[in-house]
Tab-separated table of C-alpha atoms and ligand atoms in Angstrom:
chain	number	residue	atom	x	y	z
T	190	UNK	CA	126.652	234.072	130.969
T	191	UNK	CA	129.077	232.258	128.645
T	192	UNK	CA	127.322	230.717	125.596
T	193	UNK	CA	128.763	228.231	123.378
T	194	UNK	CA	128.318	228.699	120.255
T	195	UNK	CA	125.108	227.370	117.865
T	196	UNK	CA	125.318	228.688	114.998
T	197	UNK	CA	121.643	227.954	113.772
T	198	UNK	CA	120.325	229.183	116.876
T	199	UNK	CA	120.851	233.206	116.480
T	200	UNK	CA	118.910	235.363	114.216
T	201	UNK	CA	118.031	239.026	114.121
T	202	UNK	CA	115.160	240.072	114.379
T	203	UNK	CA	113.230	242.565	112.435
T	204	UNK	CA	113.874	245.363	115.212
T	205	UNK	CA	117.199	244.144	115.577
T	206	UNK	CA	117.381	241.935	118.561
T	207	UNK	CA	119.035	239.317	118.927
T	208	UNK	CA	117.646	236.286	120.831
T	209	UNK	CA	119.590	232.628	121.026
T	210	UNK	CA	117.500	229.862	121.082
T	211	UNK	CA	116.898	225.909	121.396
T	212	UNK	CA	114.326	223.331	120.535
T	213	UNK	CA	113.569	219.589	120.481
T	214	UNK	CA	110.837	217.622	119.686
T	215	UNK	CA	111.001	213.816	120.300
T	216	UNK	CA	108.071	211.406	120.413
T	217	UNK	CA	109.115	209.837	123.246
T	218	UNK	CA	108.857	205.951	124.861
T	219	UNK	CA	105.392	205.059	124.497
T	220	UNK	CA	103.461	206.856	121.490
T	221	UNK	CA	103.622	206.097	118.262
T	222	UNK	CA	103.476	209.339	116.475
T	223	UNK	CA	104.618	212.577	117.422
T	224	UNK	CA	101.331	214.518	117.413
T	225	UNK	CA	103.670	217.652	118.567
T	226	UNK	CA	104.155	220.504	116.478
T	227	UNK	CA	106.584	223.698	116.954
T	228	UNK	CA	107.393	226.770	115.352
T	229	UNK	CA	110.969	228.510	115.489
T	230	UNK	CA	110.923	231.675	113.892
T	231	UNK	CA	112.437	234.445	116.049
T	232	UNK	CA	110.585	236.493	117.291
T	233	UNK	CA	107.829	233.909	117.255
T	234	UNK	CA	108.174	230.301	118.784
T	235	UNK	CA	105.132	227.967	119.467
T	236	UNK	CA	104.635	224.843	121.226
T	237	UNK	CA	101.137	222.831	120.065
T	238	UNK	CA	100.573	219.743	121.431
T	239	UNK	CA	97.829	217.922	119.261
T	240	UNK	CA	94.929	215.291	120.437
T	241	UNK	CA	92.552	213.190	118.781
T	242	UNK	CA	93.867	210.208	117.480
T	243	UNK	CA	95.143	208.077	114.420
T	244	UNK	CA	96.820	210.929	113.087
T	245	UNK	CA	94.137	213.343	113.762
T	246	UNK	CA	95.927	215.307	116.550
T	247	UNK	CA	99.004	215.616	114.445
T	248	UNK	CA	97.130	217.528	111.926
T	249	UNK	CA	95.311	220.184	114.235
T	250	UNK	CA	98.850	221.113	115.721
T	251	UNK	CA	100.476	221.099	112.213
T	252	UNK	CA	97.775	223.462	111.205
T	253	UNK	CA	98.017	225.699	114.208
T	254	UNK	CA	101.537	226.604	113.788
T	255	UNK	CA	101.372	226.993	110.317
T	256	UNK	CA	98.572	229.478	110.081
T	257	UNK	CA	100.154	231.104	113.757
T	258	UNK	CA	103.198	231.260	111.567
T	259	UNK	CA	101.790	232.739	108.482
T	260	UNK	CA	99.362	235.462	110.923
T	261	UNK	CA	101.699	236.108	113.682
T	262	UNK	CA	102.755	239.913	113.517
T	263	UNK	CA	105.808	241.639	112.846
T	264	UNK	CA	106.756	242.513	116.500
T	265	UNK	CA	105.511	241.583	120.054
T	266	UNK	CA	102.541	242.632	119.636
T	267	UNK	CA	99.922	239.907	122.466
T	268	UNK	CA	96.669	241.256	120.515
T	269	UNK	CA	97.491	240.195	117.325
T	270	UNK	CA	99.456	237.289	118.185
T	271	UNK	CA	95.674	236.205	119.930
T	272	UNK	CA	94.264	237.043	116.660
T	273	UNK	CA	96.528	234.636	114.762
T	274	UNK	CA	96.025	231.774	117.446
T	275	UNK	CA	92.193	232.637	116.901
T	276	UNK	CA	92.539	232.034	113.097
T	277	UNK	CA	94.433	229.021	113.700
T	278	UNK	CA	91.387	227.741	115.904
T	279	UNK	CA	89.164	228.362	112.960
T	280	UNK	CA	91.253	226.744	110.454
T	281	UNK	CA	91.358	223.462	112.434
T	282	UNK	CA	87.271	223.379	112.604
T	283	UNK	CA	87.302	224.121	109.403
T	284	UNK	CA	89.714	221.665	107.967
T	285	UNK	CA	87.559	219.213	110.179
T	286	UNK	CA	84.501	220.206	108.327
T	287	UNK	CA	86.166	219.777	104.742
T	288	UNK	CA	87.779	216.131	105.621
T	289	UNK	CA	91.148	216.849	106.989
T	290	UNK	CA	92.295	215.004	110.169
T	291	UNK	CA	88.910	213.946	111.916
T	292	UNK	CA	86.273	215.500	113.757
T	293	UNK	CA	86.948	216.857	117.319
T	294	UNK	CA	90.694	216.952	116.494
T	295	UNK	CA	92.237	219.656	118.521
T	296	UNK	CA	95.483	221.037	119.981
T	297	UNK	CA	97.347	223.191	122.916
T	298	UNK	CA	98.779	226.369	121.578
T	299	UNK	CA	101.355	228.168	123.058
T	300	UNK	CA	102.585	231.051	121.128
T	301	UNK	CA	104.949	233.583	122.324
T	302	UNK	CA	107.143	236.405	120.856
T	303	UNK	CA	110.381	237.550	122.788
T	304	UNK	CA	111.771	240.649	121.385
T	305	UNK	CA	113.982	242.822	123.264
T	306	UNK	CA	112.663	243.041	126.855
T	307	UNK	CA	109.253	242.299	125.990
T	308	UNK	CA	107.784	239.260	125.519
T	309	UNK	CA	104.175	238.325	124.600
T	310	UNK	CA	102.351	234.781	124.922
T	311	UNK	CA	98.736	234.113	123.596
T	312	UNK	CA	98.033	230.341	125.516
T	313	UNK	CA	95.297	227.745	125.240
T	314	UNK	CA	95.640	224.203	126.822
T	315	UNK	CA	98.144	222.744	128.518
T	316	UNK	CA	101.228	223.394	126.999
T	317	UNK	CA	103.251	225.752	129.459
T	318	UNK	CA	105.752	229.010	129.106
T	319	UNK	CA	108.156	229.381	131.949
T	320	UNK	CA	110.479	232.175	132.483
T	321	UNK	CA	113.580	231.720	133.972
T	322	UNK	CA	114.594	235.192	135.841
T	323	UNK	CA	117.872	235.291	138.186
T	324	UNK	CA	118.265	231.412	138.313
T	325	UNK	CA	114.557	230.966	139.759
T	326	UNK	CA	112.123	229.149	137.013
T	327	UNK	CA	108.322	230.474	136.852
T	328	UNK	CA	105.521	229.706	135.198
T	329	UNK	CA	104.118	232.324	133.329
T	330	UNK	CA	100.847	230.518	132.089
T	331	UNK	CA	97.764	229.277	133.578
T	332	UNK	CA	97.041	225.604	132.009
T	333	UNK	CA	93.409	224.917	130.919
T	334	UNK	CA	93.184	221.850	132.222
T	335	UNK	CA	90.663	219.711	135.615
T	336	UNK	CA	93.860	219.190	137.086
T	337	UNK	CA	94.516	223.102	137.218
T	338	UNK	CA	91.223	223.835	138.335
T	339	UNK	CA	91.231	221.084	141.028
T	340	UNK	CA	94.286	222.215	142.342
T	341	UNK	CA	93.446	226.364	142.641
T	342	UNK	CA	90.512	224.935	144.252
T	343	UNK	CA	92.223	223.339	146.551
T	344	UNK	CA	90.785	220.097	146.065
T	345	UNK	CA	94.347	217.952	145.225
T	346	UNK	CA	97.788	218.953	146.053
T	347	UNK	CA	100.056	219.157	142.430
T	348	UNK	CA	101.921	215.946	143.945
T	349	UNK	CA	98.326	214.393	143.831
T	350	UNK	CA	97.334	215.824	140.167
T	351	UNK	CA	100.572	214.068	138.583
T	352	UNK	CA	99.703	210.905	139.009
T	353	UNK	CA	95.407	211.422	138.612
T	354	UNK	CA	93.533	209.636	136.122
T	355	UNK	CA	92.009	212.348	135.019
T	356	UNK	CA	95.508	214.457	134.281
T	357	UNK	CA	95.509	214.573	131.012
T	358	UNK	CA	91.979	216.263	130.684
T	359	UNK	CA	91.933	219.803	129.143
T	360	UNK	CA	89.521	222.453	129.668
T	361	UNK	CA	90.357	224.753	126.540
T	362	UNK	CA	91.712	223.655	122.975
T	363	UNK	CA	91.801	224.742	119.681
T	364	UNK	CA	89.559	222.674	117.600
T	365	UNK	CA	86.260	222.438	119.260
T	366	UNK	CA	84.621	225.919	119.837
T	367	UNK	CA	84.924	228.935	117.289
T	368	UNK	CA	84.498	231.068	119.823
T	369	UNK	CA	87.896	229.671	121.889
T	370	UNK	CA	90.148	232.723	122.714
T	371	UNK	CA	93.465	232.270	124.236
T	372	UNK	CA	94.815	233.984	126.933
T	373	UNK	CA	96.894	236.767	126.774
T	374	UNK	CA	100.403	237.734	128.437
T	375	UNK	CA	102.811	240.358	128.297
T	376	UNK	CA	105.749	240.361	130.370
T	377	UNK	CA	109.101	242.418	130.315
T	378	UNK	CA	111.940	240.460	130.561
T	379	UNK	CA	115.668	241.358	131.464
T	380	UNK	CA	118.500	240.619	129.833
T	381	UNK	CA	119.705	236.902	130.493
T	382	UNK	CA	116.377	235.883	130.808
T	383	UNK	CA	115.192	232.340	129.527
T	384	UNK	CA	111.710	231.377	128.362
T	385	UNK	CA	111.096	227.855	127.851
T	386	UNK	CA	108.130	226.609	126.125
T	387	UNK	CA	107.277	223.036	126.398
T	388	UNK	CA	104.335	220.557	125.837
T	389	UNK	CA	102.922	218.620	129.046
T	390	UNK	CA	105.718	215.542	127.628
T	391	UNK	CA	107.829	217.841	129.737
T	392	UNK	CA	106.212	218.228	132.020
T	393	UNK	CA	104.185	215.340	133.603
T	394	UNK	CA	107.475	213.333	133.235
T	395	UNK	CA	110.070	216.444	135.433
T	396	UNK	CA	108.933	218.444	137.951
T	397	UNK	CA	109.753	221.881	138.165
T	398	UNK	CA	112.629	221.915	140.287
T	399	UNK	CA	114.791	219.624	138.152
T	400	UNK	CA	113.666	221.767	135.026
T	401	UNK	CA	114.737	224.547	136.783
T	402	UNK	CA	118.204	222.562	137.198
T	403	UNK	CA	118.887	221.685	133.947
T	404	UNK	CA	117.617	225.562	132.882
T	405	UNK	CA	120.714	226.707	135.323
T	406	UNK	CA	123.087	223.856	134.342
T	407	UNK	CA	123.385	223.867	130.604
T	408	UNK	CA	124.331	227.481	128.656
T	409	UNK	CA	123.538	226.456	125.371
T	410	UNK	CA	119.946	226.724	123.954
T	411	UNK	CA	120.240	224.077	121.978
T	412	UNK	CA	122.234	221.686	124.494
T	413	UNK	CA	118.993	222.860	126.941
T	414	UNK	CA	116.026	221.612	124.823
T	415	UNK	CA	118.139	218.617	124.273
T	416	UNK	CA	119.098	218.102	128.319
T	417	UNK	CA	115.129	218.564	129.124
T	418	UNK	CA	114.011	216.385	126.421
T	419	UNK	CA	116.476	213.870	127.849
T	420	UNK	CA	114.936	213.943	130.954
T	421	UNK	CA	111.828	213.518	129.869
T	422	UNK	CA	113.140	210.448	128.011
T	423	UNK	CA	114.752	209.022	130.891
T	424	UNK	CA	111.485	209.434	133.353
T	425	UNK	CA	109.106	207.374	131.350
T	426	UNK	CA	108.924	209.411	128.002
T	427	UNK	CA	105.004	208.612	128.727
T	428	UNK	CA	104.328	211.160	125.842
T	429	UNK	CA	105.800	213.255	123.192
T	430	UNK	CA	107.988	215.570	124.359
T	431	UNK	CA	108.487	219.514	122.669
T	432	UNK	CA	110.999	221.859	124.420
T	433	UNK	CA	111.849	225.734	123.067
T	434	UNK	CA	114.438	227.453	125.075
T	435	UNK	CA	115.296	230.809	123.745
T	436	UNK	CA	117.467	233.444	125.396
T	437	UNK	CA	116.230	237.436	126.267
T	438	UNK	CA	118.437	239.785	125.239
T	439	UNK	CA	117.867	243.251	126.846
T	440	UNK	CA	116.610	246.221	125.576
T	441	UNK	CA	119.281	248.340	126.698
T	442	UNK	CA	121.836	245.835	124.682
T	443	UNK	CA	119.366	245.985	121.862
T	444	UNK	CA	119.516	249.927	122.160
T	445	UNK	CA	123.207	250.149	122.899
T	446	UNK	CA	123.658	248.432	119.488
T	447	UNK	CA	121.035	250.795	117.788
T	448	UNK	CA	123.463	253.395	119.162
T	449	UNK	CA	126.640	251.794	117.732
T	450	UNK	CA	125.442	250.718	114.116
T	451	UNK	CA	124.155	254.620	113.868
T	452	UNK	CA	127.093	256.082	115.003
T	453	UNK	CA	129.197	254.055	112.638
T	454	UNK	CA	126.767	254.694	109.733
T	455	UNK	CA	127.650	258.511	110.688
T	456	UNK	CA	131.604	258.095	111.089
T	457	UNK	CA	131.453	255.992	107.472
T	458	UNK	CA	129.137	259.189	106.086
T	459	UNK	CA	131.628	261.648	107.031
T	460	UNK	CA	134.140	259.589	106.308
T	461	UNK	CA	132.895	259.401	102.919
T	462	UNK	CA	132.255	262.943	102.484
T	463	UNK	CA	135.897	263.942	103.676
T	464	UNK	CA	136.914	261.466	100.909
T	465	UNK	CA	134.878	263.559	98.213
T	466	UNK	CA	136.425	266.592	99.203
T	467	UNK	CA	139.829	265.807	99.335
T	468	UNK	CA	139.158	263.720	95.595
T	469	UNK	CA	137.348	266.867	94.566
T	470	UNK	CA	139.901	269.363	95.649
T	471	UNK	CA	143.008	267.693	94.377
T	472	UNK	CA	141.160	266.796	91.395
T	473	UNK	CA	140.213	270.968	91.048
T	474	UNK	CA	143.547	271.301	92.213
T	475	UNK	CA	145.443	269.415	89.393
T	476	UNK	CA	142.831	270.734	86.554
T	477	UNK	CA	144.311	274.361	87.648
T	478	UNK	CA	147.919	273.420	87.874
T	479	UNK	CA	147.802	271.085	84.565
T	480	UNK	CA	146.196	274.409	82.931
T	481	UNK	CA	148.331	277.300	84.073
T	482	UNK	CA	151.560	277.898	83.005
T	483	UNK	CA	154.631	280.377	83.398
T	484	UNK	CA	157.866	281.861	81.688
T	485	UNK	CA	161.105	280.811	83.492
T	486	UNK	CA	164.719	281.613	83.006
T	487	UNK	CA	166.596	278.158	82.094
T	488	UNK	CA	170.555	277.722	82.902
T	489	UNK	CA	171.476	278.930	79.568
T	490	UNK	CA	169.715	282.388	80.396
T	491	UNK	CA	167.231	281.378	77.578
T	492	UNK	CA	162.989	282.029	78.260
T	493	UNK	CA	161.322	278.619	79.146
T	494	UNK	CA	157.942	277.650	78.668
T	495	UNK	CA	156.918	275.756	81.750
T	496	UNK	CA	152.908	274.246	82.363
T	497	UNK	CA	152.269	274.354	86.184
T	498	UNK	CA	153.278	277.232	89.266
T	499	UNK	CA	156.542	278.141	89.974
T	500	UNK	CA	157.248	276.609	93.433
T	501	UNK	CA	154.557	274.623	95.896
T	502	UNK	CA	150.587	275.581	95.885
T	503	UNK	CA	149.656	274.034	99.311
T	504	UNK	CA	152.483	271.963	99.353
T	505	UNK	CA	151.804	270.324	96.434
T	506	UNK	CA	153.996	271.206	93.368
T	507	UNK	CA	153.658	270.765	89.749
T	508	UNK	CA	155.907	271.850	87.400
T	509	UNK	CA	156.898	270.584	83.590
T	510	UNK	CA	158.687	271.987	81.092
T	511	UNK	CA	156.945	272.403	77.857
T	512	UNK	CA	159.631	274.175	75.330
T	513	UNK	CA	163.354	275.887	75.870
T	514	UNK	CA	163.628	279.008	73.577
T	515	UNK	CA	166.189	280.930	71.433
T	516	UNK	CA	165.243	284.890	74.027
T	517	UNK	CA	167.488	285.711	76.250
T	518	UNK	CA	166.290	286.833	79.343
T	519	UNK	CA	168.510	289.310	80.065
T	520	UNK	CA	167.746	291.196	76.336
T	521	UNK	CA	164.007	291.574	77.484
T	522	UNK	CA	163.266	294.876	79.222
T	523	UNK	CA	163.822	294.608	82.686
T	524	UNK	CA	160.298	295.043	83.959
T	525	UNK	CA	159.825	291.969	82.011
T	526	UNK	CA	163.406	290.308	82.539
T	527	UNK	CA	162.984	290.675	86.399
T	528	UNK	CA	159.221	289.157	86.451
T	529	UNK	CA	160.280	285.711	84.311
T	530	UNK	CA	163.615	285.153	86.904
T	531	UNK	CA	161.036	285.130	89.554
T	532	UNK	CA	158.994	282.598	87.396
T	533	UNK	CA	156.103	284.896	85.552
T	534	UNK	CA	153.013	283.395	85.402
T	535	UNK	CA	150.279	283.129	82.761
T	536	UNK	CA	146.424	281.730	82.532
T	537	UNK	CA	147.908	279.059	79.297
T	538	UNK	CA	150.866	277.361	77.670
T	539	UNK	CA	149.648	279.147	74.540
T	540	UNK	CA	149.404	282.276	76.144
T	541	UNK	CA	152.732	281.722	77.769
T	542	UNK	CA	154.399	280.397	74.063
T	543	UNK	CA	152.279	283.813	72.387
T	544	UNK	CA	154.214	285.717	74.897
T	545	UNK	CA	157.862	284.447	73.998
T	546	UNK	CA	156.949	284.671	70.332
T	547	UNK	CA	155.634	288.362	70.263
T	548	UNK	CA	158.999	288.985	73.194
T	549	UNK	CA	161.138	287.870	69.935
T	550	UNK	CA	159.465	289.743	67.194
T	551	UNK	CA	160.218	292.616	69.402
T	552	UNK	CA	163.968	291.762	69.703
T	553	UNK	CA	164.280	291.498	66.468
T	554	UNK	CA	162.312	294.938	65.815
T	555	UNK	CA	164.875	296.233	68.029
T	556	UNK	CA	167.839	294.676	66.423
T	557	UNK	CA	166.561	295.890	62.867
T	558	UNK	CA	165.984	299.509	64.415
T	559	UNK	CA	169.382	299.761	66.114
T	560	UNK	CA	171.114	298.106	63.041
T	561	UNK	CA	169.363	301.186	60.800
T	562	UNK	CA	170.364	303.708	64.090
T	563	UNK	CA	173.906	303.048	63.462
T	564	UNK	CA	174.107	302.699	60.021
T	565	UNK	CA	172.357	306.040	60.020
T	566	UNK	CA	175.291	307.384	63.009
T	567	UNK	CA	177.989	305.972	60.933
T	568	UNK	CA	176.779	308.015	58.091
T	569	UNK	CA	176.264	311.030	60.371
T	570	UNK	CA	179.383	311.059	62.169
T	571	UNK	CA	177.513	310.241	65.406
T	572	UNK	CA	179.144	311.224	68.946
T	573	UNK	CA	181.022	307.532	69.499
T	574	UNK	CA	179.924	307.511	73.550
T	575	UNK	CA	176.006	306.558	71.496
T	576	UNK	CA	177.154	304.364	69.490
T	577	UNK	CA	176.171	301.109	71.515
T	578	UNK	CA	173.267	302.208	72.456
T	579	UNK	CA	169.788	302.165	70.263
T	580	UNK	CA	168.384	305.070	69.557
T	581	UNK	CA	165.254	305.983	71.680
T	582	UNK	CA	166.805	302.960	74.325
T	583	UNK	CA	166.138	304.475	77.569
T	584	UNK	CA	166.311	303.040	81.321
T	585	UNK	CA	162.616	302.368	80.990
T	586	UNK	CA	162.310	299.054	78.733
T	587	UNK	CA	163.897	299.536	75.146
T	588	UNK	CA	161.392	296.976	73.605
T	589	UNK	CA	158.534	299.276	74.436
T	590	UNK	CA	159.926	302.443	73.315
T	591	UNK	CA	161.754	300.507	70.070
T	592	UNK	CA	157.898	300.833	68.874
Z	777	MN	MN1	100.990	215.928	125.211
């Protein structure tokens, strides 16, 4: 069912449903003063339709759906919803007793919670709660009233009761005996469900059918309590007129979105752990490479100091020179020589700069010793074929064995 949008009539509920809704209250063609009072406060809603006169009436229902809203429970819960409507009774007698309103004041109370699938009522008077379930409208509650009892005892027909004298009788307020104790429902409801909750403005002025009409006709919650309270209105408007209309949404939606909001609180946790990883690895990552360092053979042949890895880690690659140097590469020994052409890595920059400066002390060991070696030849009348070479130079790395 399409709904057009009201954007004060959604809220969320504690447990997470979400329930559209509707009201109205008008005082109507003939009264004065709108003795009505109603709560809208999702999960709860309350309809209390107050009696007693100059003012008086107005003050019980005021007080019953302000102490129904400050008891009510958390969730659907009929018992305790009872228990708030039975507090509410007491506070009326007793705000009777200390002055407020007048004595014998009283009021309907219709108090229901739709959450989910269920929905609770706790009901004394006349005011009524229909459900509307696959188009048809039913009343869910039993009204305390003569004309109720007349009619289940089959002594008038309804037809007959709407238009008695004595129609407006009730058999059960709030107000009068601290012993009153509503009556209790609880009633699963399915998704696309409508409860309506309504004082007898409503209806003693529309009969059912046409309720059930506008109920059918009009999508919006809001456009709804206003389209009944119209009709009231345009019958008579013989008394103040209160109208609730709030829409069931399903427990299985309800659950389905459960389902969603947890699996995206997962996808965003993993999500967020992948993140730390990868932040936590390449951070790792570039510590290591920023700390490391190697000995490289530059294009003029000369040792170069390099912080990073030769070539890609992981495909990443980091690689900066830090200092060119006066050693050649190819003086070194080979076992050394061949290692820093490759890129010969180290744990540090110092280390790798320690390196190059102990690989030139040793040169220039070896350059003193074979400067003395031939001085020494020339002196000796050395075999010429020698002469380049140091003495003690073998195949196996002169600047070990120049020590
Ligand atoms: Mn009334």
């Amino acid at each position: 069912m399409a709904k057009a949008s009201s954007y004060h009539s959604t809220k969320r509920t504690r447990k997470g449903a979400v329930t559209s809704f509707g009201s109205r209250t008008d005082v109507g063609c003939t009264r004065e003063q709108n003795e009505d009072s109603l709560v809208v406060q999702p999960p709860l809603f309350v309809v209390a339709d107050g009696m007693g006169g100059h003012a008086a009436g107005e003050v019980a229902s005021e007080i019953a759906v302000t102490t129904i809203s400050e008891c009510a429970p958390d969730t659907a819960d009929a018992e305790e919803l009872g228990m708030a409507v039975e507090q509410a009774n007491r506070d009326i007698i007793n705000a009777a007793l200390a002055g407020e309103g007048r004595e014998g004041m009283g009021t309907t109370c219709t108090a229901a919670m739709l959450e989910g699938n269920q929905l609770v009522i706790a009901q004394v008077g006349d005011s009524r709660a229909y459900l509307l379930h696959g188009g048809k409208l039913t009343q869910l509650t039993r009204d305390h009233s003569l004309m109720a009892n007349m009619i289940e005892a089959g002594q008038i027909t309804p037809e007959e009761a709407r238009v008695h004298p004595s129609r407006s009788v009730i058999t059960r307020a709030l107000g009068s005996d601290p012993l009153t104790t509503p009556d209790l429902y609880e009633i699963n409801v399915e998704d696309g469900d409508r409860l309506l909750l309504c004082s007898d403005g409503l209806t003693a002025m529309v009969e059912d059918d046409e309720i059930e009409a506008v109920m059918n006709r009009v999508a919006d919650p809001q456009r709804c309590a206003s389209a009944l309270v119209n009709e009231a209105i345009a019958a008579g408007g013989l008394d103040n007129v209160t109208v609730i209309v709030a829409d069931a949404e399903g427990a299985a939606k309800v659950k389905r979105r459960r389902i969603a909001v947890r699996t995206w609180i997962t996808v965003l946790f993993v999500l967020l752990l992948l993140v730390g990883i990868i932040a936590g690895a390449a951070w790792g990552g570039y510590t290591y490479l920023h700390s490391t360092a190697y000995l490289a053979q530059n294009d003029k042949g000369m040792v170069a100091v390099y912080r990073g890895v030769p070539g890609d880690v992981l495909g990443f690659s980091y690689s900066e020179l830090v200092q060119d140097t006066d050693v050649p590469v190819a003086d070194l020994a080979p076992s050394a020589s061949e290692r820093i052409a490759q890129g010969m890595r180290v744990s540090s920059v110092d280390e790798a700069i320690a390196l190059v400066d102990s690989y030139r002390e040793e040169l220039a060991q070896q350059k003193a010793s074979a400067a003395s070696a031939s001085a020494s030849a020339a002196s000796s009348e050395a075999s010429p074929s020698d002469s380049s070479e140091p003495a003690g130079s073998t195949s196996t790395g002169g600047v070990a064995s120049a020590r």
